[in-house]
PDB file of C-alpha atoms in Angstrom:
ATOM      1  CA  MET A   5      -8.304 -57.702 -65.878  1.00  0.00           C
ATOM      2  CA  SER A   6      -7.539 -58.010 -62.187  1.00  0.00           C
ATOM      3  CA  ASP A   7      -5.976 -61.018 -60.535  1.00  0.00           C
ATOM      4  CA  ALA A   8      -9.876 -61.427 -58.344  1.00  0.00           C
ATOM      5  CA  MET A   9     -11.325 -62.236 -61.879  1.00  0.00           C
ATOM      6  CA  SER A  10      -9.055 -64.123 -63.293  1.00  0.00           C
ATOM      7  CA  THR A  11      -9.215 -66.059 -60.445  1.00  0.00           C
ATOM      8  CA  ASP A  12     -12.887 -66.638 -60.318  1.00  0.00           C
ATOM      9  CA  ALA A  13     -12.430 -67.486 -64.338  1.00  0.00           C
ATOM     10  CA  VAL A  14     -10.023 -70.049 -63.722  1.00  0.00           C
ATOM     11  CA  ASN A  15     -12.059 -71.399 -60.607  1.00  0.00           C
ATOM     12  CA  ASP A  16     -15.366 -70.905 -61.593  1.00  0.00           C
ATOM     13  CA  PRO A  17     -16.462 -71.679 -65.595  1.00  0.00           C
ATOM     14  CA  MET A  18     -19.217 -69.154 -65.834  1.00  0.00           C
ATOM     15  CA  HIS A  19     -17.504 -65.949 -65.023  1.00  0.00           C
ATOM     16  CA  GLU A  20     -15.197 -66.798 -68.167  1.00  0.00           C
ATOM     17  CA  VAL A  21     -17.773 -68.174 -70.804  1.00  0.00           C
ATOM     18  CA  LEU A  22     -20.557 -65.318 -69.535  1.00  0.00           C
ATOM     19  CA  ARG A  23     -17.989 -62.156 -69.892  1.00  0.00           C
ATOM     20  CA  ARG A  24     -17.441 -63.678 -73.235  1.00  0.00           C
ATOM     21  CA  TRP A  25     -20.967 -64.379 -74.123  1.00  0.00           C
ATOM     22  CA  GLN A  26     -21.356 -60.312 -73.301  1.00  0.00           C
ATOM     23  CA  ALA A  27     -18.903 -59.261 -75.602  1.00  0.00           C
ATOM     24  CA  ALA A  28     -20.008 -61.233 -78.327  1.00  0.00           C
ATOM     25  CA  PHE A  29     -24.059 -60.178 -77.846  1.00  0.00           C
ATOM     26  CA  ASP A  30     -23.163 -56.129 -77.088  1.00  0.00           C
ATOM     27  CA  SER A  31     -20.534 -56.204 -80.399  1.00  0.00           C
ATOM     28  CA  HIS A  32     -23.772 -58.004 -81.574  1.00  0.00           C
ATOM     29  CA  GLN A  33     -21.527 -61.231 -83.428  1.00  0.00           C
ATOM     30  CA  ALA A  34     -23.931 -63.534 -84.060  1.00  0.00           C
ATOM     31  CA  ASP A  35     -21.152 -66.108 -85.252  1.00  0.00           C
ATOM     32  CA  VAL A  36     -19.564 -65.519 -82.658  1.00  0.00           C
ATOM     33  CA  MET A  37     -22.260 -65.780 -80.008  1.00  0.00           C
ATOM     34  CA  ALA A  38     -23.546 -69.178 -81.722  1.00  0.00           C
ATOM     35  CA  ASP A  39     -19.288 -70.935 -81.487  1.00  0.00           C
ATOM     36  CA  LEU A  40     -20.160 -70.091 -77.454  1.00  0.00           C
ATOM     37  CA  PHE A  41     -23.066 -73.358 -77.413  1.00  0.00           C
ATOM     38  CA  THR A  42     -21.949 -76.953 -78.040  1.00  0.00           C
ATOM     39  CA  PRO A  43     -23.623 -78.060 -81.812  1.00  0.00           C
ATOM     40  CA  ASP A  44     -26.561 -79.794 -79.393  1.00  0.00           C
ATOM     41  CA  ALA A  45     -27.422 -76.854 -77.238  1.00  0.00           C
ATOM     42  CA  LEU A  46     -30.873 -75.863 -75.814  1.00  0.00           C
ATOM     43  CA  PHE A  47     -31.301 -72.915 -76.022  1.00  0.00           C
ATOM     44  CA  GLN A  48     -34.596 -71.433 -74.219  1.00  0.00           C
ATOM     45  CA  GLY A  49     -34.327 -67.275 -74.502  1.00  0.00           C
ATOM     46  CA  PHE A  50     -37.323 -64.632 -74.669  1.00  0.00           C
ATOM     47  CA  GLY A  51     -39.261 -66.401 -77.631  1.00  0.00           C
ATOM     48  CA  PRO A  52     -42.011 -68.813 -76.133  1.00  0.00           C
ATOM     49  CA  GLU A  53     -40.721 -72.583 -77.988  1.00  0.00           C
ATOM     50  CA  THR A  54     -36.837 -73.797 -77.090  1.00  0.00           C
ATOM     51  CA  LEU A  55     -33.762 -73.932 -80.012  1.00  0.00           C
ATOM     52  CA  SER A  56     -31.927 -76.687 -80.384  1.00  0.00           C
ATOM     53  CA  GLY A  57     -28.366 -76.045 -82.065  1.00  0.00           C
ATOM     54  CA  ARG A  58     -25.696 -73.922 -82.872  1.00  0.00           C
ATOM     55  CA  ASP A  59     -27.467 -72.547 -86.750  1.00  0.00           C
ATOM     56  CA  ALA A  60     -31.199 -71.862 -84.093  1.00  0.00           C
ATOM     57  CA  VAL A  61     -28.825 -70.172 -81.576  1.00  0.00           C
ATOM     58  CA  ARG A  62     -27.185 -67.782 -84.641  1.00  0.00           C
ATOM     59  CA  GLY A  63     -30.600 -67.104 -86.011  1.00  0.00           C
ATOM     60  CA  TYR A  64     -32.198 -65.671 -82.727  1.00  0.00           C
ATOM     61  CA  TYR A  65     -28.818 -63.654 -81.601  1.00  0.00           C
ATOM     62  CA  GLU A  66     -28.756 -62.211 -85.559  1.00  0.00           C
ATOM     63  CA  ALA A  67     -32.660 -61.099 -85.088  1.00  0.00           C
ATOM     64  CA  VAL A  68     -31.472 -59.210 -81.578  1.00  0.00           C
ATOM     65  CA  PRO A  69     -31.511 -55.577 -82.445  1.00  0.00           C
ATOM     66  CA  ASP A  70     -27.632 -54.232 -82.557  1.00  0.00           C
ATOM     67  CA  TYR A  71     -28.413 -51.626 -80.382  1.00  0.00           C
ATOM     68  CA  ARG A  72     -29.209 -53.804 -77.392  1.00  0.00           C
ATOM     69  CA  ARG A  73     -26.682 -54.661 -74.430  1.00  0.00           C
ATOM     70  CA  ALA A  74     -26.496 -57.008 -72.085  1.00  0.00           C
ATOM     71  CA  HIS A  75     -25.634 -55.831 -68.322  1.00  0.00           C
ATOM     72  CA  LEU A  76     -24.278 -58.303 -65.803  1.00  0.00           C
ATOM     73  CA  GLY A  77     -25.006 -58.251 -62.259  1.00  0.00           C
ATOM     74  CA  GLU A  78     -24.843 -60.788 -59.305  1.00  0.00           C
ATOM     75  CA  VAL A  79     -22.833 -64.496 -61.171  1.00  0.00           C
ATOM     76  CA  HIS A  80     -23.219 -67.580 -58.865  1.00  0.00           C
ATOM     77  CA  GLY A  81     -21.585 -70.906 -60.688  1.00  0.00           C
ATOM     78  CA  TYR A  82     -20.210 -74.440 -59.736  1.00  0.00           C
ATOM     79  CA  ARG A  83     -18.847 -77.219 -60.804  1.00  0.00           C
ATOM     80  CA  ILE A  84     -19.155 -81.046 -61.596  1.00  0.00           C
ATOM     81  CA  GLY A  85     -16.300 -82.836 -62.179  1.00  0.00           C
ATOM     82  CA  GLU A  86     -14.023 -81.532 -64.632  1.00  0.00           C
ATOM     83  CA  HIS A  87     -16.312 -81.178 -67.965  1.00  0.00           C
ATOM     84  CA  VAL A  88     -19.531 -80.250 -66.257  1.00  0.00           C
ATOM     85  CA  ALA A  89     -20.028 -76.417 -64.500  1.00  0.00           C
ATOM     86  CA  GLY A  90     -23.267 -74.089 -64.186  1.00  0.00           C
ATOM     87  CA  GLY A  91     -24.740 -71.327 -62.660  1.00  0.00           C
ATOM     88  CA  PHE A  92     -27.280 -68.437 -62.784  1.00  0.00           C
ATOM     89  CA  ALA A  93     -26.933 -64.982 -63.399  1.00  0.00           C
ATOM     90  CA  ASP A  94     -28.763 -61.376 -63.429  1.00  0.00           C
ATOM     91  CA  VAL A  95     -28.658 -59.759 -66.341  1.00  0.00           C
ATOM     92  CA  THR A  96     -30.602 -56.365 -67.853  1.00  0.00           C
ATOM     93  CA  PHE A  97     -30.981 -56.545 -71.372  1.00  0.00           C
ATOM     94  CA  ARG A  98     -31.372 -52.750 -72.612  1.00  0.00           C
ATOM     95  CA  ASP A  99     -31.257 -50.250 -75.647  1.00  0.00           C
ATOM     96  CA  PRO A 100     -31.317 -46.531 -76.013  1.00  0.00           C
ATOM     97  CA  THR A 101     -35.400 -46.872 -76.241  1.00  0.00           C
ATOM     98  CA  GLY A 102     -35.756 -47.388 -73.331  1.00  0.00           C
ATOM     99  CA  TRP A 103     -36.651 -50.503 -73.381  1.00  0.00           C
ATOM    100  CA  GLU A 104     -35.361 -53.218 -70.302  1.00  0.00           C
ATOM    101  CA  ALA A 105     -35.215 -56.585 -69.490  1.00  0.00           C
ATOM    102  CA  PRO A 106     -34.031 -58.030 -66.564  1.00  0.00           C
ATOM    103  CA  VAL A 107     -33.910 -61.826 -66.314  1.00  0.00           C
ATOM    104  CA  HIS A 108     -32.333 -64.736 -64.502  1.00  0.00           C
ATOM    105  CA  LEU A 109     -30.718 -66.411 -66.688  1.00  0.00           C
ATOM    106  CA  SER A 110     -29.493 -70.435 -65.847  1.00  0.00           C
ATOM    107  CA  LEU A 111     -26.527 -72.350 -68.003  1.00  0.00           C
ATOM    108  CA  VAL A 112     -24.864 -75.769 -67.828  1.00  0.00           C
ATOM    109  CA  LEU A 113     -21.619 -75.241 -69.213  1.00  0.00           C
ATOM    110  CA  GLN A 114     -19.287 -78.347 -71.043  1.00  0.00           C
ATOM    111  CA  HIS A 115     -15.982 -78.737 -70.801  1.00  0.00           C
ATOM    112  CA  GLU A 116     -15.211 -79.588 -74.794  1.00  0.00           C
ATOM    113  CA  GLY A 117     -12.407 -78.891 -77.546  1.00  0.00           C
ATOM    114  CA  GLY A 118     -10.461 -77.059 -74.947  1.00  0.00           C
ATOM    115  CA  GLY A 119     -12.905 -74.641 -74.124  1.00  0.00           C
ATOM    116  CA  TRP A 120     -16.203 -74.768 -71.670  1.00  0.00           C
ATOM    117  CA  ARG A 121     -19.560 -74.157 -73.581  1.00  0.00           C
ATOM    118  CA  ILE A 122     -23.076 -72.687 -72.917  1.00  0.00           C
ATOM    119  CA  ARG A 123     -25.318 -76.854 -73.268  1.00  0.00           C
ATOM    120  CA  GLN A 124     -28.134 -75.080 -72.235  1.00  0.00           C
ATOM    121  CA  TYR A 125     -29.312 -71.344 -71.828  1.00  0.00           C
ATOM    122  CA  HIS A 126     -32.547 -70.269 -70.283  1.00  0.00           C
ATOM    123  CA  VAL A 127     -33.993 -67.527 -69.639  1.00  0.00           C
ATOM    124  CA  SER A 128     -36.582 -66.407 -66.730  1.00  0.00           C
ATOM    125  CA  ARG A 129     -38.211 -63.031 -67.297  1.00  0.00           C
ATOM    126  CA  ILE A 130     -38.454 -61.148 -63.947  1.00  0.00           C
ATOM    127  CA  VAL A 131     -41.810 -59.082 -63.639  1.00  0.00           C
ATOM    128  CA  ALA A 132     -42.418 -56.961 -60.433  1.00  0.00           C
ATOM    129  CA  ASP A 133     -45.662 -57.315 -59.080  1.00  0.00           C
ATOM    130  CA  HIS A 134     -47.244 -53.972 -59.036  1.00  0.00           C
TER     131      HIS A 134
END
């Protein structure tokens, strides 16, 4: 890990949380993914419904094909006091079949239990104009 990345994680929890999220996503670890969220997290993925809680998040990620990967682009974060942070990231989900979905990911983070967890997760798919 470079010094710049270490500094980002300290000053901007988005970088730290998204690195852990990407590692768990890419290795298809649904339990680890669920643990990144608060117990009462709100989650809006690709599906039409908003999910709530770790069990729902775990179920969502269990259904994701294990060959799918997340590629992080730009990350922008902010903090509000000691216990709340958030931001946006560009993420492209890809798999070997050629499927690709670029998205804007927005997160609200909450500091609890000695670490940062995702309190709110929202994906907005980027659709190119034709």
